[in-house]
Amino acid sequence: AAAMIPPADSLLKYDTPVLVSRNTEKRSPKARPLKVSPQQPGPSGPVPQPPKTKVPSTSCVPDPTKQAEEILNAILPPREWVEDTQLWIQQVSSTPSTRMDVVHLQEQLDLKLQQRQARETGICPVRRELYSQCFDELIREVTINCAERGLLLLRVRDEIRMTIAAYQTLYESSVAFGMRKALQAEQGKSDMERKIAELETEKRDLERQVNEQKAKCEAIEKRENERRQVEEKKHNEEIQFLKRTNQQLKAQLEGIIAPKK
């Protein structure tokens, strides 16, 4: 077993931890009724074993207590950890609970929810962990009185865990989907901003060209107006010159004709 720190306190009731030898450690994952094995090496455990194993192991009649223990260990497996190179195993308690134990369990649940500052609503891993421990303790209490009812509760617990895991996966995928959409929108926004900047630059360039063309047009109009005025002035001068010339010619013609009379 990998090195671990001793397990934290749980609402699920456990027996006193038992020290297991290295030989037993190799068999511990498969051997479910682990309370019997530490008794064989002798005084290796720090605490004497409960008097549940009074029935000799050579008895051919199956021990209902041992059978109930095996079912309990199958539903709620023992926990084990290594401390100072020694393997410790702690089984779930097989002691029936009284009404006061249930009341105490409820008080402990409320106390731990308050101590660990669990959120009352919404997603809270701390609250879910404590309620999961409480439900395991209820399964333990029910299994001691009726193994079949405990197995059915185990199915209910596993279904709840599977549903929560499915919702968690759905939540994570929706968050990832939302992040992708947000990134795409951000990317689209940057592309749109770049396109807007390009269009504004093009607009300014076109406005500059329009202003240049207007300036050219105004210069041409001014030049043509000046040229027209010059042409009109020249034309008027020519007309005046021709009129004066015509009058002079008329006067000369009248002077030539008049003496003959």
mmCIF file of C-alpha atoms in Angstrom:
data_model
loop_
_atom_site.group_PDB
_atom_site.id
_atom_site.type_symbol
_atom_site.label_atom_id
_atom_site.label_comp_id
_atom_site.label_asym_id
_atom_site.label_seq_id
_atom_site.Cartn_x
_atom_site.Cartn_y
_atom_site.Cartn_z
ATOM 1 C CA ALA A 1 0.000 0.000 0.000
ATOM 2 C CA ALA A 2 1.188 3.517 -0.764
ATOM 3 C CA ALA A 3 2.196 5.757 2.114
ATOM 4 C CA MET A 4 -0.716 7.741 3.426
ATOM 5 C CA ILE A 5 -1.487 10.038 6.293
ATOM 6 C CA PRO A 6 -3.977 8.696 8.833
ATOM 7 C CA PRO A 7 -7.528 9.207 7.548
ATOM 8 C CA ALA A 8 -9.454 12.228 8.737
ATOM 9 C CA ASP A 9 -12.352 12.069 11.129
ATOM 10 C CA SER A 10 -15.576 10.915 9.506
ATOM 11 C CA LEU A 11 -19.259 10.802 10.390
ATOM 12 C CA LEU A 12 -19.094 7.127 9.456
ATOM 13 C CA LYS A 13 -18.296 5.087 12.571
ATOM 14 C CA TYR A 14 -15.145 2.984 12.471
ATOM 15 C CA ASP A 15 -13.635 0.507 14.906
ATOM 16 C CA THR A 16 -10.282 1.124 16.567
ATOM 17 C CA PRO A 17 -7.400 0.889 14.012
ATOM 18 C CA VAL A 18 -5.577 -2.451 13.934
ATOM 19 C CA LEU A 19 -1.883 -2.945 13.168
ATOM 20 C CA VAL A 20 -1.354 -5.484 10.405
ATOM 21 C CA SER A 21 1.899 -7.326 9.630
ATOM 22 C CA ARG A 22 3.531 -7.164 6.227
ATOM 23 C CA ASN A 23 2.379 -10.686 5.349
ATOM 24 C CA THR A 24 -1.181 -9.741 6.139
ATOM 25 C CA GLU A 25 -0.761 -6.560 4.134
ATOM 26 C CA LYS A 26 -0.303 -8.569 0.953
ATOM 27 C CA ARG A 27 -3.562 -10.390 1.563
ATOM 28 C CA SER A 28 -5.543 -7.431 2.906
ATOM 29 C CA PRO A 29 -7.022 -6.162 -0.376
ATOM 30 C CA LYS A 30 -8.723 -9.504 -1.045
ATOM 31 C CA ALA A 31 -9.524 -10.609 2.498
ATOM 32 C CA ARG A 32 -12.634 -8.681 3.456
ATOM 33 C CA PRO A 33 -13.143 -9.899 7.085
ATOM 34 C CA LEU A 34 -9.889 -8.320 8.221
ATOM 35 C CA LYS A 35 -10.748 -8.362 11.923
ATOM 36 C CA VAL A 36 -9.959 -12.061 12.159
ATOM 37 C CA SER A 37 -6.481 -11.846 10.614
ATOM 38 C CA PRO A 38 -4.828 -9.537 13.178
ATOM 39 C CA GLN A 39 -5.849 -11.879 15.962
ATOM 40 C CA GLN A 40 -3.826 -14.755 14.554
ATOM 41 C CA PRO A 41 -0.315 -13.207 14.894
ATOM 42 C CA GLY A 42 -0.950 -12.551 18.580
ATOM 43 C CA PRO A 43 -0.644 -9.254 20.415
ATOM 44 C CA SER A 44 0.330 -7.258 17.323
ATOM 45 C CA GLY A 45 -2.745 -5.017 17.485
ATOM 46 C CA PRO A 46 -2.764 -2.121 19.968
ATOM 47 C CA VAL A 47 -6.321 -2.942 21.113
ATOM 48 C CA PRO A 48 -7.797 -6.359 21.976
ATOM 49 C CA GLN A 49 -10.283 -7.645 19.454
ATOM 50 C CA PRO A 50 -14.008 -7.362 20.099
ATOM 51 C CA PRO A 51 -15.625 -10.557 21.331
ATOM 52 C CA LYS A 52 -17.238 -11.205 17.964
ATOM 53 C CA THR A 53 -14.782 -13.910 16.976
ATOM 54 C CA LYS A 54 -15.624 -16.288 19.817
ATOM 55 C CA VAL A 55 -16.983 -18.809 17.310
ATOM 56 C CA PRO A 56 -14.085 -21.079 16.349
ATOM 57 C CA SER A 57 -12.922 -20.755 12.789
ATOM 58 C CA THR A 58 -13.146 -24.535 12.412
ATOM 59 C CA SER A 59 -16.909 -24.474 12.843
ATOM 60 C CA CYS A 60 -18.799 -25.705 9.801
ATOM 61 C CA VAL A 61 -21.886 -23.650 10.648
ATOM 62 C CA PRO A 62 -21.628 -20.192 9.045
ATOM 63 C CA ASP A 63 -21.455 -17.462 11.650
ATOM 64 C CA PRO A 64 -24.255 -14.939 10.979
ATOM 65 C CA THR A 65 -22.278 -12.209 12.746
ATOM 66 C CA LYS A 66 -19.238 -12.897 10.582
ATOM 67 C CA GLN A 67 -21.451 -13.042 7.501
ATOM 68 C CA ALA A 68 -22.997 -9.691 8.413
ATOM 69 C CA GLU A 69 -19.487 -8.318 8.936
ATOM 70 C CA GLU A 70 -18.461 -9.515 5.483
ATOM 71 C CA ILE A 71 -21.503 -7.851 3.914
ATOM 72 C CA LEU A 72 -20.776 -4.667 5.877
ATOM 73 C CA ASN A 73 -17.138 -4.680 4.752
ATOM 74 C CA ALA A 74 -18.240 -5.269 1.167
ATOM 75 C CA ILE A 75 -20.629 -2.301 1.309
ATOM 76 C CA LEU A 76 -18.286 -0.012 3.242
ATOM 77 C CA PRO A 77 -14.700 -1.232 2.706
ATOM 78 C CA PRO A 78 -12.121 -0.819 5.501
ATOM 79 C CA ARG A 79 -9.654 2.015 5.174
ATOM 80 C CA GLU A 80 -5.924 1.492 5.552
ATOM 81 C CA TRP A 81 -2.847 3.686 5.737
ATOM 82 C CA VAL A 82 0.887 3.406 6.407
ATOM 83 C CA GLU A 83 2.414 5.172 9.366
ATOM 84 C CA ASP A 84 6.084 4.712 10.296
ATOM 85 C CA THR A 85 6.370 1.781 7.844
ATOM 86 C CA GLN A 86 3.503 0.021 9.638
ATOM 87 C CA LEU A 87 0.212 -0.783 7.943
ATOM 88 C CA TRP A 88 -2.906 0.132 9.880
ATOM 89 C CA ILE A 89 -6.394 -1.013 8.971
ATOM 90 C CA GLN A 90 -9.635 0.377 10.318
ATOM 91 C CA GLN A 91 -12.907 -1.423 9.706
ATOM 92 C CA VAL A 92 -16.375 0.004 9.775
ATOM 93 C CA SER A 93 -18.007 -0.481 13.151
ATOM 94 C CA SER A 94 -20.509 -3.334 13.373
ATOM 95 C CA THR A 95 -22.025 -2.068 16.622
ATOM 96 C CA PRO A 96 -25.774 -1.365 16.293
ATOM 97 C CA SER A 97 -26.787 2.228 16.852
ATOM 98 C CA THR A 98 -29.357 3.522 19.281
ATOM 99 C CA ARG A 99 -31.811 6.368 18.879
ATOM 100 C CA MET A 100 -29.406 8.643 20.749
ATOM 101 C CA ASP A 101 -26.660 7.716 18.288
ATOM 102 C CA VAL A 102 -28.848 8.915 15.428
ATOM 103 C CA VAL A 103 -29.603 12.163 17.272
ATOM 104 C CA HIS A 104 -25.868 12.590 17.918
ATOM 105 C CA LEU A 105 -25.167 11.911 14.219
ATOM 106 C CA GLN A 106 -27.547 14.700 13.249
ATOM 107 C CA GLU A 107 -25.914 17.061 15.745
ATOM 108 C CA GLN A 108 -22.447 16.161 14.452
ATOM 109 C CA LEU A 109 -23.578 16.747 10.859
ATOM 110 C CA ASP A 110 -24.901 20.210 11.705
ATOM 111 C CA LEU A 111 -21.763 20.977 13.724
ATOM 112 C CA LYS A 112 -19.375 19.924 10.954
ATOM 113 C CA LEU A 113 -21.382 21.854 8.358
ATOM 114 C CA GLN A 114 -20.955 24.929 10.533
ATOM 115 C CA GLN A 115 -17.290 24.304 11.421
ATOM 116 C CA ARG A 116 -16.219 23.712 7.824
ATOM 117 C CA GLN A 117 -18.327 26.654 6.617
ATOM 118 C CA ALA A 118 -20.296 24.663 4.076
ATOM 119 C CA ARG A 119 -22.539 26.664 1.787
ATOM 120 C CA GLU A 120 -26.252 26.183 2.390
ATOM 121 C CA THR A 121 -27.202 26.400 -1.296
ATOM 122 C CA GLY A 122 -25.562 25.836 -4.624
ATOM 123 C CA ILE A 123 -22.636 23.565 -5.402
ATOM 124 C CA CYS A 124 -20.484 22.880 -2.330
ATOM 125 C CA PRO A 125 -17.995 19.964 -2.216
ATOM 126 C CA VAL A 126 -17.730 20.212 1.587
ATOM 127 C CA ARG A 127 -21.485 19.883 2.090
ATOM 128 C CA ARG A 128 -21.686 17.009 -0.370
ATOM 129 C CA GLU A 129 -18.823 15.178 1.375
ATOM 130 C CA LEU A 130 -20.427 15.518 4.822
ATOM 131 C CA TYR A 131 -23.843 14.379 3.601
ATOM 132 C CA SER A 132 -22.162 11.452 1.832
ATOM 133 C CA GLN A 133 -20.489 10.440 5.123
ATOM 134 C CA CYS A 134 -23.823 10.786 6.926
ATOM 135 C CA PHE A 135 -25.551 8.614 4.315
ATOM 136 C CA ASP A 136 -22.801 5.974 4.631
ATOM 137 C CA GLU A 137 -23.341 5.955 8.393
ATOM 138 C CA LEU A 138 -27.080 5.457 7.873
ATOM 139 C CA ILE A 139 -26.316 2.598 5.470
ATOM 140 C CA ARG A 140 -24.043 1.064 8.125
ATOM 141 C CA GLU A 141 -26.755 1.300 10.768
ATOM 142 C CA VAL A 142 -29.410 -0.182 8.461
ATOM 143 C CA THR A 143 -27.129 -2.971 7.198
ATOM 144 C CA ILE A 144 -26.495 -4.240 10.736
ATOM 145 C CA ASN A 145 -30.239 -4.772 11.220
ATOM 146 C CA CYS A 146 -31.069 -5.851 7.652
ATOM 147 C CA ALA A 147 -28.341 -6.622 5.118
ATOM 148 C CA GLU A 148 -30.767 -6.654 2.156
ATOM 149 C CA ARG A 149 -32.020 -3.174 3.032
ATOM 150 C CA GLY A 150 -28.419 -1.997 3.302
ATOM 151 C CA LEU A 151 -27.589 -3.414 -0.131
ATOM 152 C CA LEU A 152 -30.600 -1.625 -1.596
ATOM 153 C CA LEU A 153 -29.486 1.627 0.033
ATOM 154 C CA LEU A 154 -26.038 1.004 -1.452
ATOM 155 C CA ARG A 155 -27.643 0.885 -4.909
ATOM 156 C CA VAL A 156 -29.437 4.138 -4.168
ATOM 157 C CA ARG A 157 -26.170 5.745 -2.994
ATOM 158 C CA ASP A 158 -24.270 4.612 -6.092
ATOM 159 C CA GLU A 159 -27.090 5.860 -8.343
ATOM 160 C CA ILE A 160 -26.980 9.257 -6.615
ATOM 161 C CA ARG A 161 -23.192 9.434 -7.001
ATOM 162 C CA MET A 162 -23.447 8.470 -10.670
ATOM 163 C CA THR A 163 -26.122 11.117 -11.262
ATOM 164 C CA ILE A 164 -24.041 13.772 -9.493
ATOM 165 C CA ALA A 165 -20.992 12.749 -11.548
ATOM 166 C CA ALA A 166 -23.074 13.016 -14.732
ATOM 167 C CA TYR A 167 -24.284 16.484 -13.730
ATOM 168 C CA GLN A 168 -20.712 17.477 -12.866
ATOM 169 C CA THR A 169 -19.484 16.277 -16.264
ATOM 170 C CA LEU A 170 -22.351 18.130 -17.922
ATOM 171 C CA TYR A 171 -21.518 21.268 -15.947
ATOM 172 C CA GLU A 172 -17.821 21.077 -16.824
ATOM 173 C CA SER A 173 -18.588 20.489 -20.509
ATOM 174 C CA SER A 174 -21.067 23.390 -20.522
ATOM 175 C CA VAL A 175 -18.458 25.625 -18.883
ATOM 176 C CA ALA A 176 -15.908 24.531 -21.493
ATOM 177 C CA PHE A 177 -18.501 25.153 -24.232
ATOM 178 C CA GLY A 178 -19.216 28.596 -22.806
ATOM 179 C CA MET A 179 -15.507 29.383 -22.661
ATOM 180 C CA ARG A 180 -15.059 28.282 -26.281
ATOM 181 C CA LYS A 181 -17.998 30.437 -27.351
ATOM 182 C CA ALA A 182 -16.631 33.376 -25.359
ATOM 183 C CA LEU A 183 -13.207 32.942 -26.986
ATOM 184 C CA GLN A 184 -14.814 32.674 -30.412
ATOM 185 C CA ALA A 185 -16.847 35.796 -29.709
ATOM 186 C CA GLU A 186 -13.701 37.569 -28.511
ATOM 187 C CA GLN A 187 -11.876 36.417 -31.627
ATOM 188 C CA GLY A 188 -14.803 37.556 -33.788
ATOM 189 C CA LYS A 189 -14.833 40.859 -31.938
ATOM 190 C CA SER A 190 -11.133 41.425 -32.586
ATOM 191 C CA ASP A 191 -11.612 40.498 -36.252
ATOM 192 C CA MET A 192 -14.549 42.897 -36.492
ATOM 193 C CA GLU A 193 -12.573 45.644 -34.769
ATOM 194 C CA ARG A 194 -9.708 45.101 -37.207
ATOM 195 C CA LYS A 195 -12.123 45.225 -40.148
ATOM 196 C CA ILE A 196 -13.699 48.401 -38.754
ATOM 197 C CA ALA A 197 -10.241 49.983 -38.448
ATOM 198 C CA GLU A 198 -9.440 49.007 -42.049
ATOM 199 C CA LEU A 199 -12.755 50.434 -43.279
ATOM 200 C CA GLU A 200 -12.199 53.650 -41.337
ATOM 201 C CA THR A 201 -8.743 53.962 -42.882
ATOM 202 C CA GLU A 202 -10.226 53.340 -46.320
ATOM 203 C CA LYS A 203 -12.961 55.908 -45.578
ATOM 204 C CA ARG A 204 -10.376 58.530 -44.580
ATOM 205 C CA ASP A 205 -8.407 57.785 -47.762
ATOM 206 C CA LEU A 206 -11.545 58.160 -49.878
ATOM 207 C CA GLU A 207 -12.457 61.402 -48.083
ATOM 208 C CA ARG A 208 -8.953 62.716 -48.802
ATOM 209 C CA GLN A 209 -9.358 61.806 -52.475
ATOM 210 C CA VAL A 210 -12.771 63.543 -52.543
ATOM 211 C CA ASN A 211 -11.254 66.668 -50.978
ATOM 212 C CA GLU A 212 -8.423 66.616 -53.502
ATOM 213 C CA GLN A 213 -10.897 66.265 -56.374
ATOM 214 C CA LYS A 214 -13.016 69.111 -54.941
ATOM 215 C CA ALA A 215 -9.921 71.295 -54.673
ATOM 216 C CA LYS A 216 -8.989 70.483 -58.294
ATOM 217 C CA CYS A 217 -12.547 71.191 -59.404
ATOM 218 C CA GLU A 218 -12.599 74.532 -57.599
ATOM 219 C CA ALA A 219 -9.200 75.469 -59.073
ATOM 220 C CA ILE A 220 -10.396 74.583 -62.570
ATOM 221 C CA GLU A 221 -13.627 76.535 -62.091
ATOM 222 C CA LYS A 222 -11.681 79.552 -60.816
ATOM 223 C CA ARG A 223 -9.213 79.370 -63.688
ATOM 224 C CA GLU A 224 -12.005 79.011 -66.247
ATOM 225 C CA ASN A 225 -13.928 81.913 -64.698
ATOM 226 C CA GLU A 226 -10.843 84.083 -64.916
ATOM 227 C CA ARG A 227 -10.246 82.985 -68.522
ATOM 228 C CA ARG A 228 -13.901 83.668 -69.409
ATOM 229 C CA GLN A 229 -13.724 87.107 -67.855
ATOM 230 C CA VAL A 230 -10.554 87.829 -69.831
ATOM 231 C CA GLU A 231 -12.221 86.558 -73.019
ATOM 232 C CA GLU A 232 -15.335 88.616 -72.356
ATOM 233 C CA LYS A 233 -13.236 91.715 -71.688
ATOM 234 C CA LYS A 234 -11.242 91.129 -74.861
ATOM 235 C CA HIS A 235 -14.444 90.505 -76.808
ATOM 236 C CA ASN A 236 -16.018 93.709 -75.475
ATOM 237 C CA GLU A 237 -12.886 95.672 -76.337
ATOM 238 C CA GLU A 238 -12.980 94.259 -79.882
ATOM 239 C CA ILE A 239 -16.638 95.201 -80.184
ATOM 240 C CA GLN A 240 -15.942 98.719 -78.919
ATOM 241 C CA PHE A 241 -13.017 98.983 -81.330
ATOM 242 C CA LEU A 242 -15.152 97.794 -84.200
ATOM 243 C CA LYS A 243 -17.923 100.206 -83.241
ATOM 244 C CA ARG A 244 -15.471 103.119 -83.129
ATOM 245 C CA THR A 245 -13.968 102.030 -86.410
ATOM 246 C CA ASN A 246 -17.445 101.745 -87.930
ATOM 247 C CA GLN A 247 -18.368 105.242 -86.710
ATOM 248 C CA GLN A 248 -15.148 106.673 -88.049
ATOM 249 C CA LEU A 249 -15.750 105.024 -91.384
ATOM 250 C CA LYS A 250 -19.299 106.347 -91.452
ATOM 251 C CA ALA A 251 -18.054 109.846 -90.637
ATOM 252 C CA GLN A 252 -15.397 109.683 -93.347
ATOM 253 C CA LEU A 253 -17.941 108.395 -95.826
ATOM 254 C CA GLU A 254 -20.345 111.176 -94.976
ATOM 255 C CA GLY A 255 -17.497 113.767 -95.320
ATOM 256 C CA ILE A 256 -16.649 112.537 -98.773
ATOM 257 C CA ILE A 257 -20.217 112.496 -99.949
ATOM 258 C CA ALA A 258 -21.291 115.877 -98.477
ATOM 259 C CA PRO A 259 -18.952 118.284 -100.512
ATOM 260 C CA LYS A 260 -20.138 116.806 -103.822
ATOM 261 C CA LYS A 261 -23.632 118.130 -103.113
#
